């Protein structure tokens, strides 16, 4: 099928299969950590803090990680990050097995994982072009990679909900630990024609400056990264409060919480499959705008959903909007950034996407204490709609594309 055309490349196929298993384990652990922290503390603020420490390193380290990845062998960096991630998962698994329910320790290990991810995500994204021989198949590979990520977002929480209620939290954590075996096996089986890295003439600090000048000097790249930063800061963190929606608003349990995560994942897969069928990135800006409107509107509707089935339906739609927005921006950056700056451009995408979410998680945790969970999510939906409107006005003023005319068409 045309939608799976990039799987014909052996290296990408191995990467795809290995990551599929590992990411399911990652989402199992993420679901278990959120549920465990809220079960032990009952604190929305601590929920936000756990998300904060697991993602804040991307804000601080992503540009540095981009420069490091551009200077060294990406394949070796990826191997190192996966091995260290496995060790981190093992430490967390044994801690929970022996019922060492120490919140500062959980927060500390989440911080370690965040530091690893700052390098790992940048490296994985910039390696995509090396795993796909033909550039015209790169958007399909990016979309399939997003499909895989979001399928894991469905399967991981769904499995976690069953495992949490049947066997307990420790099984979720050990499941994640063991899930790194397939991904490491597949990485060792890959045969990449890695580019020999010449000794850099400039220091890494000069390269950091070059990366910033390149991204800030390109109006299209910089406007998309600002758009994603606003979304990650004020809209995407709505998901932090879903344990509260599941447990307190809809009187559910761990399985109910897993339904929320899986519903968003289902919407993301629907969106990713659509993006994978696109043959060109010709209308990528239009897709970003429509997706952003869908995302903001669905978060707003979710905030006051009166019944659980309706809330889950709106969660599916949030997944559609969020996935299309983030993946389309990622595709634009990877296909338009010059090769020498690709990893650094992607690092700003990672910073805008993952780096802003932790600050937003703290913000929505505080907002939920002030306005209640429904009020906080409502504010995020409104901000998402307003941000999209401002982005459309900016594009029209720049005259880069007749955005509104295309939308009307």
mmCIF file of C-alpha atoms in Angstrom:
data_model
loop_
_atom_site.group_PDB
_atom_site.id
_atom_site.type_symbol
_atom_site.label_atom_id
_atom_site.label_comp_id
_atom_site.label_asym_id
_atom_site.label_seq_id
_atom_site.Cartn_x
_atom_site.Cartn_y
_atom_site.Cartn_z
ATOM 1 C CA UNK A 1 0.000 0.000 0.000
ATOM 2 C CA UNK A 2 1.109 3.531 -0.765
ATOM 3 C CA UNK A 3 0.691 4.557 2.867
ATOM 4 C CA UNK A 4 3.452 2.129 3.928
ATOM 5 C CA UNK A 5 5.874 2.852 1.096
ATOM 6 C CA UNK A 6 8.776 3.957 3.316
ATOM 7 C CA UNK A 7 8.820 0.524 4.999
ATOM 8 C CA UNK A 8 10.517 -0.824 1.860
ATOM 9 C CA UNK A 9 13.766 0.611 3.232
ATOM 10 C CA UNK A 10 15.377 -2.004 5.508
ATOM 11 C CA UNK A 11 16.859 0.421 8.028
ATOM 12 C CA UNK A 12 13.631 2.337 8.489
ATOM 13 C CA UNK A 13 11.665 -0.915 8.789
ATOM 14 C CA UNK A 14 13.948 -2.145 11.585
ATOM 15 C CA UNK A 15 13.734 1.237 13.302
ATOM 16 C CA UNK A 16 9.937 1.230 12.954
ATOM 17 C CA UNK A 17 9.444 -2.262 14.416
ATOM 18 C CA UNK A 18 11.884 -1.806 17.288
ATOM 19 C CA UNK A 19 10.514 1.555 18.330
ATOM 20 C CA UNK A 20 6.927 0.250 18.120
ATOM 21 C CA UNK A 21 7.551 -2.155 20.992
ATOM 22 C CA UNK A 22 9.654 0.264 23.027
ATOM 23 C CA UNK A 23 7.135 3.108 22.801
ATOM 24 C CA UNK A 24 4.305 0.902 24.045
ATOM 25 C CA UNK A 25 6.444 0.238 27.123
ATOM 26 C CA UNK A 26 7.160 3.959 27.473
ATOM 27 C CA UNK A 27 3.452 4.826 27.465
ATOM 28 C CA UNK A 28 2.725 2.019 29.936
ATOM 29 C CA UNK A 29 5.251 3.575 32.304
ATOM 30 C CA UNK A 30 4.018 7.133 31.685
ATOM 31 C CA UNK A 31 0.443 6.097 32.501
ATOM 32 C CA UNK A 32 1.557 4.173 35.590
ATOM 33 C CA UNK A 33 3.674 7.086 36.886
ATOM 34 C CA UNK A 34 0.818 9.592 36.500
ATOM 35 C CA UNK A 35 -1.649 7.282 38.194
ATOM 36 C CA UNK A 36 0.786 6.334 40.989
ATOM 37 C CA UNK A 37 1.689 9.949 41.795
ATOM 38 C CA UNK A 38 -1.942 11.062 41.899
ATOM 39 C CA UNK A 39 -2.983 7.973 43.908
ATOM 40 C CA UNK A 40 -0.284 8.617 46.510
ATOM 41 C CA UNK A 41 -0.581 12.407 46.757
ATOM 42 C CA UNK A 42 -3.959 13.497 45.338
ATOM 43 C CA UNK A 43 -2.161 16.633 44.138
ATOM 44 C CA UNK A 44 -2.745 18.255 40.735
ATOM 45 C CA UNK A 45 0.361 20.356 41.333
ATOM 46 C CA UNK A 46 2.579 17.284 41.795
ATOM 47 C CA UNK A 47 1.106 15.781 38.617
ATOM 48 C CA UNK A 48 2.238 18.909 36.822
ATOM 49 C CA UNK A 49 5.648 18.763 38.527
ATOM 50 C CA UNK A 50 6.319 15.204 37.309
ATOM 51 C CA UNK A 51 5.511 16.252 33.735
ATOM 52 C CA UNK A 52 7.653 19.361 34.225
ATOM 53 C CA UNK A 53 10.863 17.581 35.251
ATOM 54 C CA UNK A 54 10.504 14.906 32.564
ATOM 55 C CA UNK A 55 10.349 17.494 29.766
ATOM 56 C CA UNK A 56 12.079 20.675 30.978
ATOM 57 C CA UNK A 57 15.556 19.421 29.903
ATOM 58 C CA UNK A 58 14.353 19.671 26.290
ATOM 59 C CA UNK A 59 13.859 23.407 26.749
ATOM 60 C CA UNK A 60 17.341 23.920 28.176
ATOM 61 C CA UNK A 61 19.346 21.285 26.305
ATOM 62 C CA UNK A 62 17.671 20.866 22.900
ATOM 63 C CA UNK A 63 19.741 23.502 21.014
ATOM 64 C CA UNK A 64 22.926 22.092 22.571
ATOM 65 C CA UNK A 65 21.793 18.566 21.670
ATOM 66 C CA UNK A 66 21.234 19.655 18.068
ATOM 67 C CA UNK A 67 24.791 20.937 17.823
ATOM 68 C CA UNK A 68 26.172 17.751 19.407
ATOM 69 C CA UNK A 69 24.196 15.561 16.997
ATOM 70 C CA UNK A 70 25.406 17.582 13.987
ATOM 71 C CA UNK A 71 29.036 17.091 15.133
ATOM 72 C CA UNK A 72 28.997 13.346 15.938
ATOM 73 C CA UNK A 73 27.830 9.965 14.683
ATOM 74 C CA UNK A 74 24.034 9.973 15.098
ATOM 75 C CA UNK A 75 23.802 6.180 15.167
ATOM 76 C CA UNK A 76 26.187 5.871 18.115
ATOM 77 C CA UNK A 77 24.407 8.634 20.003
ATOM 78 C CA UNK A 78 21.099 6.808 19.502
ATOM 79 C CA UNK A 79 22.559 3.551 20.816
ATOM 80 C CA UNK A 80 23.889 5.319 23.914
ATOM 81 C CA UNK A 81 20.585 7.058 24.657
ATOM 82 C CA UNK A 82 18.637 3.790 24.347
ATOM 83 C CA UNK A 83 20.993 1.896 26.677
ATOM 84 C CA UNK A 84 20.877 4.657 29.307
ATOM 85 C CA UNK A 85 17.066 4.822 28.983
ATOM 86 C CA UNK A 86 16.899 1.095 29.663
ATOM 87 C CA UNK A 87 19.005 1.526 32.814
ATOM 88 C CA UNK A 88 16.745 4.357 33.989
ATOM 89 C CA UNK A 89 13.640 2.215 33.386
ATOM 90 C CA UNK A 90 15.237 -0.657 35.311
ATOM 91 C CA UNK A 91 16.016 1.580 38.303
ATOM 92 C CA UNK A 92 12.401 2.792 38.411
ATOM 93 C CA UNK A 93 11.050 -0.749 38.015
ATOM 94 C CA UNK A 94 13.073 -2.132 40.939
ATOM 95 C CA UNK A 95 12.151 0.857 43.092
ATOM 96 C CA UNK A 96 8.434 0.161 42.585
ATOM 97 C CA UNK A 97 8.920 -3.636 42.933
ATOM 98 C CA UNK A 98 10.278 -3.124 46.454
ATOM 99 C CA UNK A 99 7.487 -0.596 47.137
ATOM 100 C CA UNK A 100 9.876 2.285 47.654
ATOM 101 C CA UNK A 101 7.182 4.868 46.956
ATOM 102 C CA UNK A 102 9.380 7.918 47.233
ATOM 103 C CA UNK A 103 8.000 10.876 45.287
ATOM 104 C CA UNK A 104 11.333 12.813 45.176
ATOM 105 C CA UNK A 105 13.031 9.679 43.781
ATOM 106 C CA UNK A 106 10.333 9.281 41.121
ATOM 107 C CA UNK A 107 10.757 12.959 40.221
ATOM 108 C CA UNK A 108 14.554 12.522 40.082
ATOM 109 C CA UNK A 109 14.346 9.543 37.727
ATOM 110 C CA UNK A 110 11.852 11.433 35.582
ATOM 111 C CA UNK A 111 14.399 14.253 35.333
ATOM 112 C CA UNK A 112 17.086 11.772 34.220
ATOM 113 C CA UNK A 113 14.774 10.480 31.492
ATOM 114 C CA UNK A 114 14.092 14.042 30.394
ATOM 115 C CA UNK A 115 17.821 14.724 29.977
ATOM 116 C CA UNK A 116 18.208 11.558 27.902
ATOM 117 C CA UNK A 117 15.217 12.457 25.737
ATOM 118 C CA UNK A 118 16.630 15.892 24.887
ATOM 119 C CA UNK A 119 19.386 14.105 22.939
ATOM 120 C CA UNK A 120 17.435 11.004 21.917
ATOM 121 C CA UNK A 121 14.500 12.733 20.209
ATOM 122 C CA UNK A 122 16.700 15.186 18.301
ATOM 123 C CA UNK A 123 18.946 12.326 17.188
ATOM 124 C CA UNK A 124 16.061 10.065 16.093
ATOM 125 C CA UNK A 125 14.358 12.805 14.103
ATOM 126 C CA UNK A 126 17.526 13.919 12.319
ATOM 127 C CA UNK A 127 18.429 10.298 11.474
ATOM 128 C CA UNK A 128 15.182 9.828 9.564
ATOM 129 C CA UNK A 129 16.674 11.195 6.369
ATOM 130 C CA UNK A 130 19.529 8.653 6.593
ATOM 131 C CA UNK A 131 17.101 5.725 6.879
ATOM 132 C CA UNK A 132 15.044 6.686 3.806
ATOM 133 C CA UNK A 133 16.943 6.680 0.494
ATOM 134 C CA UNK A 134 14.568 8.880 -1.515
ATOM 135 C CA UNK A 135 13.731 12.348 -0.252
ATOM 136 C CA UNK A 136 10.186 12.165 -1.659
ATOM 137 C CA UNK A 137 9.470 9.311 0.772
ATOM 138 C CA UNK A 138 10.671 11.299 3.815
ATOM 139 C CA UNK A 139 7.246 12.882 4.598
ATOM 140 C CA UNK A 140 5.717 9.387 4.493
ATOM 141 C CA UNK A 141 8.396 8.070 6.874
ATOM 142 C CA UNK A 142 7.787 10.981 9.271
ATOM 143 C CA UNK A 143 4.038 10.338 9.160
ATOM 144 C CA UNK A 144 4.520 6.589 9.738
ATOM 145 C CA UNK A 145 6.854 7.358 12.619
ATOM 146 C CA UNK A 146 4.133 9.574 14.094
ATOM 147 C CA UNK A 147 1.559 6.822 13.476
ATOM 148 C CA UNK A 148 3.762 4.377 15.362
ATOM 149 C CA UNK A 149 4.211 6.832 18.223
ATOM 150 C CA UNK A 150 0.503 7.439 18.533
ATOM 151 C CA UNK A 151 -0.493 3.802 18.127
ATOM 152 C CA UNK A 152 1.742 3.206 21.143
ATOM 153 C CA UNK A 153 -0.201 5.977 22.839
ATOM 154 C CA UNK A 154 -3.341 3.872 22.343
ATOM 155 C CA UNK A 155 -1.885 0.468 23.161
ATOM 156 C CA UNK A 156 0.370 1.542 26.050
ATOM 157 C CA UNK A 157 -2.297 3.167 28.261
ATOM 158 C CA UNK A 158 -4.835 0.466 27.325
ATOM 159 C CA UNK A 159 -2.435 -2.278 28.414
ATOM 160 C CA UNK A 160 -1.419 -0.222 31.448
ATOM 161 C CA UNK A 161 -5.062 0.108 32.533
ATOM 162 C CA UNK A 162 -5.490 -3.665 32.473
ATOM 163 C CA UNK A 163 -2.132 -4.370 34.106
ATOM 164 C CA UNK A 164 -2.595 -1.710 36.812
ATOM 165 C CA UNK A 165 -5.976 -3.073 37.856
ATOM 166 C CA UNK A 166 -4.982 -6.754 37.561
ATOM 167 C CA UNK A 167 -1.310 -7.084 38.516
ATOM 168 C CA UNK A 168 -0.182 -3.724 39.934
ATOM 169 C CA UNK A 169 2.156 -0.894 39.035
ATOM 170 C CA UNK A 170 5.408 -2.885 39.154
ATOM 171 C CA UNK A 171 4.392 -4.949 36.113
ATOM 172 C CA UNK A 172 3.990 -1.767 34.067
ATOM 173 C CA UNK A 173 7.453 -0.555 34.992
ATOM 174 C CA UNK A 174 9.117 -3.904 34.263
ATOM 175 C CA UNK A 175 7.242 -4.051 30.953
ATOM 176 C CA UNK A 176 8.916 -0.799 29.931
ATOM 177 C CA UNK A 177 12.327 -2.068 31.050
ATOM 178 C CA UNK A 178 12.019 -5.208 28.906
ATOM 179 C CA UNK A 179 10.677 -3.258 25.913
ATOM 180 C CA UNK A 180 14.151 -1.825 25.260
ATOM 181 C CA UNK A 181 15.464 -5.273 24.237
ATOM 182 C CA UNK A 182 13.690 -5.290 20.807
ATOM 183 C CA UNK A 183 14.711 -1.725 19.959
ATOM 184 C CA UNK A 184 18.381 -2.372 20.783
ATOM 185 C CA UNK A 185 18.294 -5.614 18.783
ATOM 186 C CA UNK A 186 16.888 -3.779 15.753
ATOM 187 C CA UNK A 187 19.433 -0.980 16.064
ATOM 188 C CA UNK A 188 22.301 -3.486 16.023
ATOM 189 C CA UNK A 189 20.822 -5.082 12.881
ATOM 190 C CA UNK A 190 20.716 -1.781 10.971
ATOM 191 C CA UNK A 191 23.323 -1.018 8.301
ATOM 192 C CA UNK A 192 23.529 2.726 7.902
ATOM 193 C CA UNK A 193 25.881 4.510 5.543
ATOM 194 C CA UNK A 194 26.737 7.044 8.194
ATOM 195 C CA UNK A 195 28.495 10.178 7.046
ATOM 196 C CA UNK A 196 32.056 10.511 8.339
ATOM 197 C CA UNK A 197 32.064 13.522 10.639
ATOM 198 C CA UNK A 198 34.982 15.838 9.969
ATOM 199 C CA UNK A 199 36.564 17.624 12.887
ATOM 200 C CA UNK A 200 34.539 20.815 13.463
ATOM 201 C CA UNK A 201 36.373 24.071 12.815
ATOM 202 C CA UNK A 202 34.142 26.072 15.151
ATOM 203 C CA UNK A 203 33.429 25.579 18.832
ATOM 204 C CA UNK A 204 30.049 24.210 19.791
ATOM 205 C CA UNK A 205 29.040 27.635 21.151
ATOM 206 C CA UNK A 206 29.579 29.219 17.717
ATOM 207 C CA UNK A 207 27.507 26.458 16.188
ATOM 208 C CA UNK A 208 24.749 27.181 18.690
ATOM 209 C CA UNK A 209 24.763 30.791 17.506
ATOM 210 C CA UNK A 210 24.739 29.702 13.859
ATOM 211 C CA UNK A 211 21.726 27.482 14.508
ATOM 212 C CA UNK A 212 19.811 30.291 16.190
ATOM 213 C CA UNK A 213 20.650 32.752 13.413
ATOM 214 C CA UNK A 214 19.514 30.278 10.769
ATOM 215 C CA UNK A 215 16.182 29.459 12.421
ATOM 216 C CA UNK A 216 15.365 33.034 13.468
ATOM 217 C CA UNK A 217 16.329 34.342 10.036
ATOM 218 C CA UNK A 218 13.874 32.084 8.204
ATOM 219 C CA UNK A 219 10.381 33.580 8.590
ATOM 220 C CA UNK A 220 8.559 30.362 7.771
ATOM 221 C CA UNK A 221 10.591 28.236 10.194
ATOM 222 C CA UNK A 222 10.515 30.792 13.008
ATOM 223 C CA UNK A 223 6.767 31.468 12.737
ATOM 224 C CA UNK A 224 5.982 27.736 12.865
ATOM 225 C CA UNK A 225 8.260 27.211 15.856
ATOM 226 C CA UNK A 226 6.601 30.141 17.679
ATOM 227 C CA UNK A 227 3.179 28.691 16.836
ATOM 228 C CA UNK A 228 4.226 25.300 18.236
ATOM 229 C CA UNK A 229 5.727 26.958 21.337
ATOM 230 C CA UNK A 230 2.415 28.658 22.149
ATOM 231 C CA UNK A 231 0.512 25.414 21.615
ATOM 232 C CA UNK A 232 2.938 23.447 23.802
ATOM 233 C CA UNK A 233 2.847 26.065 26.555
ATOM 234 C CA UNK A 234 -0.882 26.810 26.685
ATOM 235 C CA UNK A 235 -2.827 23.996 24.968
ATOM 236 C CA UNK A 236 -1.084 20.598 24.907
ATOM 237 C CA UNK A 237 -0.650 20.494 28.733
ATOM 238 C CA UNK A 238 -4.434 20.037 29.132
ATOM 239 C CA UNK A 239 -3.604 16.312 29.151
ATOM 240 C CA UNK A 240 -1.869 16.729 32.534
ATOM 241 C CA UNK A 241 -5.286 17.000 34.212
ATOM 242 C CA UNK A 242 -6.798 13.849 32.700
ATOM 243 C CA UNK A 243 -6.173 11.741 35.838
ATOM 244 C CA UNK A 244 -8.355 14.279 37.689
ATOM 245 C CA UNK A 245 -11.052 14.091 34.996
ATOM 246 C CA UNK A 246 -10.991 10.285 35.172
ATOM 247 C CA UNK A 247 -10.914 9.905 38.957
ATOM 248 C CA UNK A 248 -12.761 12.914 40.379
ATOM 249 C CA UNK A 249 -15.031 14.271 37.651
ATOM 250 C CA UNK A 250 -16.169 10.960 36.145
ATOM 251 C CA UNK A 251 -15.625 8.823 39.288
ATOM 252 C CA UNK A 252 -13.420 6.298 37.489
ATOM 253 C CA UNK A 253 -10.285 4.280 38.181
ATOM 254 C CA UNK A 254 -6.955 3.528 36.484
ATOM 255 C CA UNK A 255 -8.745 1.880 33.575
ATOM 256 C CA UNK A 256 -10.875 4.997 33.042
ATOM 257 C CA UNK A 257 -7.724 7.110 32.929
ATOM 258 C CA UNK A 258 -6.212 4.746 30.338
ATOM 259 C CA UNK A 259 -9.321 5.314 28.163
ATOM 260 C CA UNK A 260 -8.545 9.041 28.026
ATOM 261 C CA UNK A 261 -4.967 8.421 26.884
ATOM 262 C CA UNK A 262 -6.053 5.773 24.385
ATOM 263 C CA UNK A 263 -8.803 8.015 22.976
ATOM 264 C CA UNK A 264 -6.293 10.779 22.252
ATOM 265 C CA UNK A 265 -3.971 8.186 20.749
ATOM 266 C CA UNK A 266 -6.742 6.890 18.485
ATOM 267 C CA UNK A 267 -7.331 10.378 17.118
ATOM 268 C CA UNK A 268 -3.602 10.807 16.596
ATOM 269 C CA UNK A 269 -3.378 7.587 14.584
ATOM 270 C CA UNK A 270 -6.306 8.670 12.384
ATOM 271 C CA UNK A 271 -4.539 11.959 11.729
ATOM 272 C CA UNK A 272 -1.138 10.334 11.124
ATOM 273 C CA UNK A 273 -2.556 7.832 8.628
ATOM 274 C CA UNK A 274 -4.093 10.733 6.701
ATOM 275 C CA UNK A 275 -0.756 12.562 6.646
ATOM 276 C CA UNK A 276 1.002 9.382 5.470
ATOM 277 C CA UNK A 277 -1.238 9.262 2.390
ATOM 278 C CA UNK A 278 -0.186 12.749 1.257
ATOM 279 C CA UNK A 279 2.143 12.666 -1.740
ATOM 280 C CA UNK A 280 3.507 16.187 -1.291
ATOM 281 C CA UNK A 281 3.806 18.832 1.408
ATOM 282 C CA UNK A 282 2.321 21.481 -0.897
ATOM 283 C CA UNK A 283 -0.564 22.419 1.430
ATOM 284 C CA UNK A 284 1.275 21.902 4.707
ATOM 285 C CA UNK A 285 0.491 25.412 6.038
ATOM 286 C CA UNK A 286 -3.221 24.940 5.459
ATOM 287 C CA UNK A 287 -3.092 21.594 7.291
ATOM 288 C CA UNK A 288 -1.336 23.249 10.254
ATOM 289 C CA UNK A 289 -3.988 25.979 10.509
ATOM 290 C CA UNK A 290 -6.979 23.626 10.241
ATOM 291 C CA UNK A 291 -5.411 21.190 12.706
ATOM 292 C CA UNK A 292 -4.742 23.982 15.205
ATOM 293 C CA UNK A 293 -8.370 25.125 15.024
ATOM 294 C CA UNK A 294 -9.598 21.557 15.534
ATOM 295 C CA UNK A 295 -7.249 21.115 18.475
ATOM 296 C CA UNK A 296 -8.227 24.302 20.314
ATOM 297 C CA UNK A 297 -11.961 23.785 19.697
ATOM 298 C CA UNK A 298 -11.947 20.166 20.889
ATOM 299 C CA UNK A 299 -10.066 21.058 24.093
ATOM 300 C CA UNK A 300 -12.665 23.764 24.756
ATOM 301 C CA UNK A 301 -15.530 21.279 24.214
ATOM 302 C CA UNK A 302 -13.807 18.664 26.384
ATOM 303 C CA UNK A 303 -13.564 21.068 29.317
ATOM 304 C CA UNK A 304 -17.330 20.974 29.968
ATOM 305 C CA UNK A 305 -18.282 17.585 28.529
ATOM 306 C CA UNK A 306 -21.162 16.422 30.759
ATOM 307 C CA UNK A 307 -20.719 12.678 30.287
ATOM 308 C CA UNK A 308 -17.787 10.275 29.986
ATOM 309 C CA UNK A 309 -18.566 9.004 26.428
ATOM 310 C CA UNK A 310 -18.760 12.583 25.154
ATOM 311 C CA UNK A 311 -15.512 13.463 26.909
ATOM 312 C CA UNK A 312 -13.797 10.469 25.278
ATOM 313 C CA UNK A 313 -15.148 11.528 21.877
ATOM 314 C CA UNK A 314 -13.660 15.002 22.328
ATOM 315 C CA UNK A 315 -10.374 13.374 23.410
ATOM 316 C CA UNK A 316 -10.289 11.544 20.074
ATOM 317 C CA UNK A 317 -10.711 14.877 18.260
ATOM 318 C CA UNK A 318 -7.960 16.507 20.354
ATOM 319 C CA UNK A 319 -5.665 13.702 19.202
ATOM 320 C CA UNK A 320 -6.547 14.409 15.571
ATOM 321 C CA UNK A 321 -5.759 18.118 15.913
ATOM 322 C CA UNK A 322 -2.628 17.847 18.035
ATOM 323 C CA UNK A 323 -1.080 15.108 15.905
ATOM 324 C CA UNK A 324 -1.717 16.908 12.608
ATOM 325 C CA UNK A 325 -0.359 20.189 13.983
ATOM 326 C CA UNK A 326 2.883 18.816 15.443
ATOM 327 C CA UNK A 327 3.602 16.298 12.681
ATOM 328 C CA UNK A 328 2.957 18.790 9.885
ATOM 329 C CA UNK A 329 5.332 21.307 11.479
ATOM 330 C CA UNK A 330 7.931 18.547 11.903
ATOM 331 C CA UNK A 331 7.550 17.559 8.244
ATOM 332 C CA UNK A 332 7.982 21.154 7.086
ATOM 333 C CA UNK A 333 11.180 21.613 9.100
ATOM 334 C CA UNK A 334 12.744 18.323 7.975
ATOM 335 C CA UNK A 335 11.977 18.913 4.303
ATOM 336 C CA UNK A 336 12.933 22.608 4.181
ATOM 337 C CA UNK A 337 15.941 22.923 6.516
ATOM 338 C CA UNK A 338 19.328 22.775 4.794
ATOM 339 C CA UNK A 339 21.267 19.523 5.572
ATOM 340 C CA UNK A 340 24.050 21.251 7.535
ATOM 341 C CA UNK A 341 21.475 22.802 9.862
ATOM 342 C CA UNK A 342 18.880 20.014 9.985
ATOM 343 C CA UNK A 343 19.647 18.670 13.469
ATOM 344 C CA UNK A 344 19.863 22.190 14.876
ATOM 345 C CA UNK A 345 16.567 23.181 13.246
ATOM 346 C CA UNK A 346 14.952 20.007 14.592
ATOM 347 C CA UNK A 347 16.374 20.772 18.036
ATOM 348 C CA UNK A 348 14.359 24.008 18.069
ATOM 349 C CA UNK A 349 11.286 21.994 17.111
ATOM 350 C CA UNK A 350 12.003 19.662 20.061
ATOM 351 C CA UNK A 351 12.542 22.673 22.333
ATOM 352 C CA UNK A 352 9.277 24.264 21.222
ATOM 353 C CA UNK A 353 7.339 20.996 21.445
ATOM 354 C CA UNK A 354 8.710 19.116 24.451
ATOM 355 C CA UNK A 355 10.505 21.984 26.152
ATOM 356 C CA UNK A 356 7.477 24.231 26.606
ATOM 357 C CA UNK A 357 5.104 21.479 27.768
ATOM 358 C CA UNK A 358 6.656 21.173 31.267
ATOM 359 C CA UNK A 359 6.218 24.883 31.951
ATOM 360 C CA UNK A 360 2.650 24.554 30.695
ATOM 361 C CA UNK A 361 2.118 21.538 32.969
ATOM 362 C CA UNK A 362 3.078 23.580 36.006
ATOM 363 C CA UNK A 363 0.915 26.440 34.776
ATOM 364 C CA UNK A 364 -2.179 24.293 34.302
ATOM 365 C CA UNK A 365 -1.569 22.592 37.649
ATOM 366 C CA UNK A 366 -1.648 26.006 39.314
ATOM 367 C CA UNK A 367 -4.609 27.102 37.174
ATOM 368 C CA UNK A 368 -6.563 23.973 38.150
ATOM 369 C CA UNK A 369 -6.071 24.829 41.814
ATOM 370 C CA UNK A 370 -7.421 28.337 41.148
ATOM 371 C CA UNK A 371 -10.241 27.664 38.652
ATOM 372 C CA UNK A 372 -10.839 23.932 38.983
ATOM 373 C CA UNK A 373 -9.867 21.355 36.337
ATOM 374 C CA UNK A 374 -12.732 22.187 33.973
ATOM 375 C CA UNK A 375 -12.016 25.917 34.086
ATOM 376 C CA UNK A 376 -8.290 25.381 33.474
ATOM 377 C CA UNK A 377 -8.892 23.169 30.415
ATOM 378 C CA UNK A 378 -11.436 25.702 29.112
ATOM 379 C CA UNK A 379 -8.815 28.467 29.240
ATOM 380 C CA UNK A 380 -6.374 26.279 27.285
ATOM 381 C CA UNK A 381 -8.925 25.670 24.532
ATOM 382 C CA UNK A 382 -9.655 29.388 24.178
ATOM 383 C CA UNK A 383 -5.928 30.198 23.965
ATOM 384 C CA UNK A 384 -5.501 27.571 21.232
ATOM 385 C CA UNK A 385 -8.227 29.158 19.090
ATOM 386 C CA UNK A 386 -6.885 32.693 19.615
ATOM 387 C CA UNK A 387 -3.304 31.615 18.795
ATOM 388 C CA UNK A 388 -4.462 30.081 15.514
ATOM 389 C CA UNK A 389 -6.246 33.299 14.579
ATOM 390 C CA UNK A 390 -3.107 35.343 15.246
ATOM 391 C CA UNK A 391 -1.029 32.948 13.142
ATOM 392 C CA UNK A 392 -3.452 33.328 10.214
ATOM 393 C CA UNK A 393 -3.282 37.131 10.516
ATOM 394 C CA UNK A 394 0.529 36.993 10.532
ATOM 395 C CA UNK A 395 0.633 34.833 7.395
ATOM 396 C CA UNK A 396 -1.774 37.155 5.601
ATOM 397 C CA UNK A 397 0.204 40.230 6.604
ATOM 398 C CA UNK A 398 3.446 38.675 5.395
ATOM 399 C CA UNK A 399 1.780 37.823 2.093
ATOM 400 C CA UNK A 400 3.500 34.443 2.069
ATOM 401 C CA UNK A 401 0.378 32.513 1.170
ATOM 402 C CA UNK A 402 -3.292 33.384 0.545
ATOM 403 C CA UNK A 403 -4.213 31.393 3.622
ATOM 404 C CA UNK A 404 -7.817 32.414 4.020
ATOM 405 C CA UNK A 405 -8.556 31.901 0.332
ATOM 406 C CA UNK A 406 -7.190 28.381 0.501
ATOM 407 C CA UNK A 407 -9.145 27.644 3.655
ATOM 408 C CA UNK A 408 -12.327 28.827 1.993
ATOM 409 C CA UNK A 409 -11.564 26.594 -0.989
#
